[in-house]
Amino acid sequence: MRSRSVTLEDVASAAGVSYQTVSRVLNHSDQVAEQTRKRVEAAMQALNYVPNRVAQQLAGKNTRTLGLATSDLALLAPAQIASAIQQRTSQLGYHLVIAMADEGGAQQAVSDLLSQRVDALLINVPLDALAAQQIERMAASLPCLFLDVADDANVASCSFSAHTGARQGAEHLLQLGHQRIALLNGPADSVAARARTAVWRQVLEEHHLTPFRQLEGDWSAQSGYLAVIQLTGQALPTGLLVANDQMALGAMQALHQMGVAVPAEVSVVGYDDTADSAWYQPPLTTVRQDMRHLGERSVQWLTGQLEQPCRQAPLPPFATDLVVRASTAAPRAAKRLAHPIATELRRLAQQLDNDVP
């Protein structure tokens, strides 16, 4: 026979308090003495008491539950962010419910979360301004924070500066002397992909250049491989800007199969600085986005909105950093040019030495 579930009254009896006091502890009320709180928590642990969140929802109470609508967790960046959100949520005494935005899109994922009566929403799905505002209307009075939204969206957001990050990668290749620079971007319907492309093109234009080639993938390593392998037998760029590290991995594998050396013949710059990028062959130069920091700060901001509404200042875009590793170098043409110049300088220096009396 199945044993009876432990009730709130059981906990109250074991702790020697009223069931109202147990309820206050569950709701993190500051009207409970610390000693009493510890006694109640010890009783809950001893009895393996699990709060009935469904009953709390039906009663219209705050359940300390956040909802996360996210892109495909098979991709490293969304997975890292979700992991950080899960950990920080638990540390702050909240629950997390996750819904994947797949064929049904972001609105379906948000609808699923709202049906579970979450208290607030984190949206880590690439959205333009209109789609973000539609989701905000769906959520009604619930606090929402968007992690991958267009700059012109009038919603609360927590994200990295695409302008800074994309510029760092492009300027790195230009400073090395590259002029034939190709772009390997994410899907055209991605807000982040479009923002990175716009900045890359702007930086190239500032140097009177246009993209040598423009390729597209779907963020996966396979798509990076397929985008680059199609260039077999064609003129190649000397530099390749890639919109994420996974596609960069696929691109480098394609170049290897084509017999093209990285970075001797083609330099590759990734984006994200995922945990594996330092172990690519060669180690990947990339734009670092601290995904864990983004996840943690987003939870802190959103729970702050729940606990002290309207007191949380807007979050400015987070900074990015260029991490230079072994996948980038000066193009061969620049190296060939440097050699005769250096030789001529040495000859002139020797001549000056000989002319000195």
mmCIF file with all atom_site columns, C-alpha atoms in Angstrom, residues 53-173:
data_model
loop_
_atom_site.group_PDB
_atom_site.id
_atom_site.type_symbol
_atom_site.label_atom_id
_atom_site.label_alt_id
_atom_site.label_comp_id
_atom_site.label_asym_id
_atom_site.label_entity_id
_atom_site.label_seq_id
_atom_site.pdbx_PDB_ins_code
_atom_site.Cartn_x
_atom_site.Cartn_y
_atom_site.Cartn_z
_atom_site.occupancy
_atom_site.B_iso_or_equiv
_atom_site.pdbx_formal_charge
_atom_site.auth_seq_id
_atom_site.auth_comp_id
_atom_site.auth_asym_id
_atom_site.auth_atom_id
_atom_site.pdbx_PDB_model_num
ATOM 1   C CA . ARG A 1 53  ? 3.350  23.759 -5.700  1.00 0.00 ? 53  ARG A CA 1
ATOM 2   C CA . VAL A 1 54  ? 0.245  22.908 -7.695  1.00 0.00 ? 54  VAL A CA 1
ATOM 3   C CA . ALA A 1 55  ? -1.916 23.597 -4.653  1.00 0.00 ? 55  ALA A CA 1
ATOM 4   C CA . GLN A 1 56  ? -0.081 26.871 -4.109  1.00 0.00 ? 56  GLN A CA 1
ATOM 5   C CA . GLN A 1 57  ? -0.737 27.840 -7.712  1.00 0.00 ? 57  GLN A CA 1
ATOM 6   C CA . LEU A 1 58  ? -4.434 27.070 -7.441  1.00 0.00 ? 58  LEU A CA 1
ATOM 7   C CA . ALA A 1 59  ? -4.578 29.217 -4.334  1.00 0.00 ? 59  ALA A CA 1
ATOM 8   C CA . GLY A 1 60  ? -3.094 32.099 -6.322  1.00 0.00 ? 60  GLY A CA 1
ATOM 9   C CA . LYS A 1 61  ? 0.076  32.276 -4.239  1.00 0.00 ? 61  LYS A CA 1
ATOM 10  C CA . ASN A 1 62  ? 3.562  33.160 -5.363  1.00 0.00 ? 62  ASN A CA 1
ATOM 11  C CA . THR A 1 63  ? 5.266  29.809 -6.007  1.00 0.00 ? 63  THR A CA 1
ATOM 12  C CA . ARG A 1 64  ? 8.835  31.120 -6.364  1.00 0.00 ? 64  ARG A CA 1
ATOM 13  C CA . THR A 1 65  ? 8.982  29.533 -9.801  1.00 0.00 ? 65  THR A CA 1
ATOM 14  C CA . LEU A 1 66  ? 10.699 31.007 -12.855 1.00 0.00 ? 66  LEU A CA 1
ATOM 15  C CA . GLY A 1 67  ? 10.023 29.928 -16.420 1.00 0.00 ? 67  GLY A CA 1
ATOM 16  C CA . LEU A 1 68  ? 12.773 29.701 -19.048 1.00 0.00 ? 68  LEU A CA 1
ATOM 17  C CA . ALA A 1 69  ? 11.884 29.604 -22.751 1.00 0.00 ? 69  ALA A CA 1
ATOM 18  C CA . THR A 1 70  ? 15.066 28.631 -24.559 1.00 0.00 ? 70  THR A CA 1
ATOM 19  C CA . SER A 1 71  ? 16.563 27.784 -27.925 1.00 0.00 ? 71  SER A CA 1
ATOM 20  C CA . ASP A 1 72  ? 17.807 24.271 -28.658 1.00 0.00 ? 72  ASP A CA 1
ATOM 21  C CA . LEU A 1 73  ? 19.887 23.038 -25.715 1.00 0.00 ? 73  LEU A CA 1
ATOM 22  C CA . ALA A 1 74  ? 21.939 20.893 -28.084 1.00 0.00 ? 74  ALA A CA 1
ATOM 23  C CA . LEU A 1 75  ? 23.712 24.174 -28.913 1.00 0.00 ? 75  LEU A CA 1
ATOM 24  C CA . LEU A 1 76  ? 26.490 25.001 -26.465 1.00 0.00 ? 76  LEU A CA 1
ATOM 25  C CA . ALA A 1 77  ? 25.695 28.661 -25.768 1.00 0.00 ? 77  ALA A CA 1
ATOM 26  C CA . PRO A 1 78  ? 21.991 28.168 -24.809 1.00 0.00 ? 78  PRO A CA 1
ATOM 27  C CA . ALA A 1 79  ? 22.967 25.091 -22.790 1.00 0.00 ? 79  ALA A CA 1
ATOM 28  C CA . GLN A 1 80  ? 25.614 27.018 -20.823 1.00 0.00 ? 80  GLN A CA 1
ATOM 29  C CA . ILE A 1 81  ? 23.167 29.836 -20.120 1.00 0.00 ? 81  ILE A CA 1
ATOM 30  C CA . ALA A 1 82  ? 20.431 27.413 -19.028 1.00 0.00 ? 82  ALA A CA 1
ATOM 31  C CA . SER A 1 83  ? 22.870 25.635 -16.702 1.00 0.00 ? 83  SER A CA 1
ATOM 32  C CA . ALA A 1 84  ? 23.857 28.925 -15.039 1.00 0.00 ? 84  ALA A CA 1
ATOM 33  C CA . ILE A 1 85  ? 20.205 29.943 -14.703 1.00 0.00 ? 85  ILE A CA 1
ATOM 34  C CA . GLN A 1 86  ? 19.307 26.595 -13.134 1.00 0.00 ? 86  GLN A CA 1
ATOM 35  C CA . GLN A 1 87  ? 22.134 26.830 -10.605 1.00 0.00 ? 87  GLN A CA 1
ATOM 36  C CA . ARG A 1 88  ? 21.490 30.446 -9.615  1.00 0.00 ? 88  ARG A CA 1
ATOM 37  C CA . THR A 1 89  ? 17.733 29.888 -9.388  1.00 0.00 ? 89  THR A CA 1
ATOM 38  C CA . SER A 1 90  ? 18.269 27.024 -6.953  1.00 0.00 ? 90  SER A CA 1
ATOM 39  C CA . GLN A 1 91  ? 20.756 29.045 -4.899  1.00 0.00 ? 91  GLN A CA 1
ATOM 40  C CA . LEU A 1 92  ? 18.158 31.787 -4.437  1.00 0.00 ? 92  LEU A CA 1
ATOM 41  C CA . GLY A 1 93  ? 15.475 29.352 -3.320  1.00 0.00 ? 93  GLY A CA 1
ATOM 42  C CA . TYR A 1 94  ? 13.440 29.382 -6.532  1.00 0.00 ? 94  TYR A CA 1
ATOM 43  C CA . HIS A 1 95  ? 12.267 26.614 -8.848  1.00 0.00 ? 95  HIS A CA 1
ATOM 44  C CA . LEU A 1 96  ? 12.871 26.590 -12.603 1.00 0.00 ? 96  LEU A CA 1
ATOM 45  C CA . VAL A 1 97  ? 10.635 25.245 -15.362 1.00 0.00 ? 97  VAL A CA 1
ATOM 46  C CA . ILE A 1 98  ? 12.133 24.996 -18.866 1.00 0.00 ? 98  ILE A CA 1
ATOM 47  C CA . ALA A 1 99  ? 10.304 24.973 -22.203 1.00 0.00 ? 99  ALA A CA 1
ATOM 48  C CA . MET A 1 100 ? 12.113 24.469 -25.512 1.00 0.00 ? 100 MET A CA 1
ATOM 49  C CA . ALA A 1 101 ? 11.181 26.703 -28.427 1.00 0.00 ? 101 ALA A CA 1
ATOM 50  C CA . ASP A 1 102 ? 11.218 24.247 -31.325 1.00 0.00 ? 102 ASP A CA 1
ATOM 51  C CA . GLU A 1 103 ? 8.661  23.934 -34.117 1.00 0.00 ? 103 GLU A CA 1
ATOM 52  C CA . GLY A 1 104 ? 6.035  25.769 -32.065 1.00 0.00 ? 104 GLY A CA 1
ATOM 53  C CA . GLY A 1 105 ? 8.335  28.752 -31.641 1.00 0.00 ? 105 GLY A CA 1
ATOM 54  C CA . ALA A 1 106 ? 8.802  31.094 -28.717 1.00 0.00 ? 106 ALA A CA 1
ATOM 55  C CA . GLN A 1 107 ? 5.104  31.873 -28.251 1.00 0.00 ? 107 GLN A CA 1
ATOM 56  C CA . GLN A 1 108 ? 4.230  28.197 -27.788 1.00 0.00 ? 108 GLN A CA 1
ATOM 57  C CA . ALA A 1 109 ? 7.054  27.760 -25.264 1.00 0.00 ? 109 ALA A CA 1
ATOM 58  C CA . VAL A 1 110 ? 5.860  30.810 -23.314 1.00 0.00 ? 110 VAL A CA 1
ATOM 59  C CA . SER A 1 111 ? 2.271  29.554 -23.431 1.00 0.00 ? 111 SER A CA 1
ATOM 60  C CA . ASP A 1 112 ? 3.419  26.224 -21.947 1.00 0.00 ? 112 ASP A CA 1
ATOM 61  C CA . LEU A 1 113 ? 5.209  28.065 -19.126 1.00 0.00 ? 113 LEU A CA 1
ATOM 62  C CA . LEU A 1 114 ? 2.229  30.309 -18.390 1.00 0.00 ? 114 LEU A CA 1
ATOM 63  C CA . SER A 1 115 ? 0.004  27.236 -18.112 1.00 0.00 ? 115 SER A CA 1
ATOM 64  C CA . GLN A 1 116 ? 2.243  26.133 -15.238 1.00 0.00 ? 116 GLN A CA 1
ATOM 65  C CA . ARG A 1 117 ? 1.650  29.463 -13.477 1.00 0.00 ? 117 ARG A CA 1
ATOM 66  C CA . VAL A 1 118 ? 5.243  30.611 -13.203 1.00 0.00 ? 118 VAL A CA 1
ATOM 67  C CA . ASP A 1 119 ? 5.923  33.893 -11.419 1.00 0.00 ? 119 ASP A CA 1
ATOM 68  C CA . ALA A 1 120 ? 8.274  35.389 -14.037 1.00 0.00 ? 120 ALA A CA 1
ATOM 69  C CA . LEU A 1 121 ? 9.784  34.595 -17.429 1.00 0.00 ? 121 LEU A CA 1
ATOM 70  C CA . LEU A 1 122 ? 13.269 34.412 -18.936 1.00 0.00 ? 122 LEU A CA 1
ATOM 71  C CA . ILE A 1 123 ? 13.226 34.328 -22.742 1.00 0.00 ? 123 ILE A CA 1
ATOM 72  C CA . ASN A 1 124 ? 16.435 33.060 -24.366 1.00 0.00 ? 124 ASN A CA 1
ATOM 73  C CA . VAL A 1 125 ? 15.139 32.815 -27.929 1.00 0.00 ? 125 VAL A CA 1
ATOM 74  C CA . PRO A 1 126 ? 16.242 35.180 -30.737 1.00 0.00 ? 126 PRO A CA 1
ATOM 75  C CA . LEU A 1 127 ? 13.386 37.655 -31.233 1.00 0.00 ? 127 LEU A CA 1
ATOM 76  C CA . ASP A 1 128 ? 12.816 40.851 -33.157 1.00 0.00 ? 128 ASP A CA 1
ATOM 77  C CA . ALA A 1 129 ? 11.091 43.806 -31.505 1.00 0.00 ? 129 ALA A CA 1
ATOM 78  C CA . LEU A 1 130 ? 7.547  42.874 -32.589 1.00 0.00 ? 130 LEU A CA 1
ATOM 79  C CA . ALA A 1 131 ? 7.796  39.245 -31.442 1.00 0.00 ? 131 ALA A CA 1
ATOM 80  C CA . ALA A 1 132 ? 9.219  40.305 -28.069 1.00 0.00 ? 132 ALA A CA 1
ATOM 81  C CA . GLN A 1 133 ? 6.414  42.789 -27.491 1.00 0.00 ? 133 GLN A CA 1
ATOM 82  C CA . GLN A 1 134 ? 3.815  40.150 -28.381 1.00 0.00 ? 134 GLN A CA 1
ATOM 83  C CA . ILE A 1 135 ? 5.280  37.801 -25.784 1.00 0.00 ? 135 ILE A CA 1
ATOM 84  C CA . GLU A 1 136 ? 5.335  40.586 -23.202 1.00 0.00 ? 136 GLU A CA 1
ATOM 85  C CA . ARG A 1 137 ? 1.606  41.118 -23.831 1.00 0.00 ? 137 ARG A CA 1
ATOM 86  C CA . MET A 1 138 ? 0.993  37.358 -23.476 1.00 0.00 ? 138 MET A CA 1
ATOM 87  C CA . ALA A 1 139 ? 2.695  37.428 -20.077 1.00 0.00 ? 139 ALA A CA 1
ATOM 88  C CA . ALA A 1 140 ? 0.388  40.247 -18.931 1.00 0.00 ? 140 ALA A CA 1
ATOM 89  C CA . SER A 1 141 ? 1.644  41.483 -15.535 1.00 0.00 ? 141 SER A CA 1
ATOM 90  C CA . LEU A 1 142 ? 4.395  38.872 -15.109 1.00 0.00 ? 142 LEU A CA 1
ATOM 91  C CA . PRO A 1 143 ? 7.971  40.226 -15.160 1.00 0.00 ? 143 PRO A CA 1
ATOM 92  C CA . CYS A 1 144 ? 9.828  39.211 -18.352 1.00 0.00 ? 144 CYS A CA 1
ATOM 93  C CA . LEU A 1 145 ? 13.507 39.418 -19.211 1.00 0.00 ? 145 LEU A CA 1
ATOM 94  C CA . PHE A 1 146 ? 14.748 38.819 -22.780 1.00 0.00 ? 146 PHE A CA 1
ATOM 95  C CA . LEU A 1 147 ? 18.257 37.451 -23.339 1.00 0.00 ? 147 LEU A CA 1
ATOM 96  C CA . ASP A 1 148 ? 18.429 37.496 -27.156 1.00 0.00 ? 148 ASP A CA 1
ATOM 97  C CA . VAL A 1 149 ? 16.379 40.361 -28.522 1.00 0.00 ? 149 VAL A CA 1
ATOM 98  C CA . ALA A 1 150 ? 16.779 43.119 -31.102 1.00 0.00 ? 150 ALA A CA 1
ATOM 99  C CA . ASP A 1 151 ? 18.315 46.363 -29.851 1.00 0.00 ? 151 ASP A CA 1
ATOM 100 C CA . ASP A 1 152 ? 15.235 48.373 -30.850 1.00 0.00 ? 152 ASP A CA 1
ATOM 101 C CA . ALA A 1 153 ? 12.826 46.260 -28.773 1.00 0.00 ? 153 ALA A CA 1
ATOM 102 C CA . ASN A 1 154 ? 11.287 48.261 -25.941 1.00 0.00 ? 154 ASN A CA 1
ATOM 103 C CA . VAL A 1 155 ? 11.488 45.408 -23.418 1.00 0.00 ? 155 VAL A CA 1
ATOM 104 C CA . ALA A 1 156 ? 13.694 44.527 -20.446 1.00 0.00 ? 156 ALA A CA 1
ATOM 105 C CA . SER A 1 157 ? 16.758 42.720 -21.762 1.00 0.00 ? 157 SER A CA 1
ATOM 106 C CA . CYS A 1 158 ? 20.028 41.184 -20.606 1.00 0.00 ? 158 CYS A CA 1
ATOM 107 C CA . SER A 1 159 ? 22.529 40.530 -23.387 1.00 0.00 ? 159 SER A CA 1
ATOM 108 C CA . PHE A 1 160 ? 26.005 41.034 -24.780 1.00 0.00 ? 160 PHE A CA 1
ATOM 109 C CA . SER A 1 161 ? 27.055 43.909 -27.012 1.00 0.00 ? 161 SER A CA 1
ATOM 110 C CA . ALA A 1 162 ? 27.003 42.547 -30.575 1.00 0.00 ? 162 ALA A CA 1
ATOM 111 C CA . HIS A 1 163 ? 28.523 45.820 -31.744 1.00 0.00 ? 163 HIS A CA 1
ATOM 112 C CA . THR A 1 164 ? 31.628 45.427 -29.574 1.00 0.00 ? 164 THR A CA 1
ATOM 113 C CA . GLY A 1 165 ? 32.093 41.688 -30.048 1.00 0.00 ? 165 GLY A CA 1
ATOM 114 C CA . ALA A 1 166 ? 31.751 41.561 -33.835 1.00 0.00 ? 166 ALA A CA 1
ATOM 115 C CA . ARG A 1 167 ? 34.018 44.589 -34.208 1.00 0.00 ? 167 ARG A CA 1
ATOM 116 C CA . GLN A 1 168 ? 36.717 42.957 -32.062 1.00 0.00 ? 168 GLN A CA 1
ATOM 117 C CA . GLY A 1 169 ? 36.859 39.894 -34.300 1.00 0.00 ? 169 GLY A CA 1
ATOM 118 C CA . ALA A 1 170 ? 36.855 41.841 -37.573 1.00 0.00 ? 170 ALA A CA 1
ATOM 119 C CA . GLU A 1 171 ? 39.464 44.354 -36.464 1.00 0.00 ? 171 GLU A CA 1
ATOM 120 C CA . HIS A 1 172 ? 41.741 41.547 -35.281 1.00 0.00 ? 172 HIS A CA 1
ATOM 121 C CA . LEU A 1 173 ? 41.916 40.084 -38.817 1.00 0.00 ? 173 LEU A CA 1
#
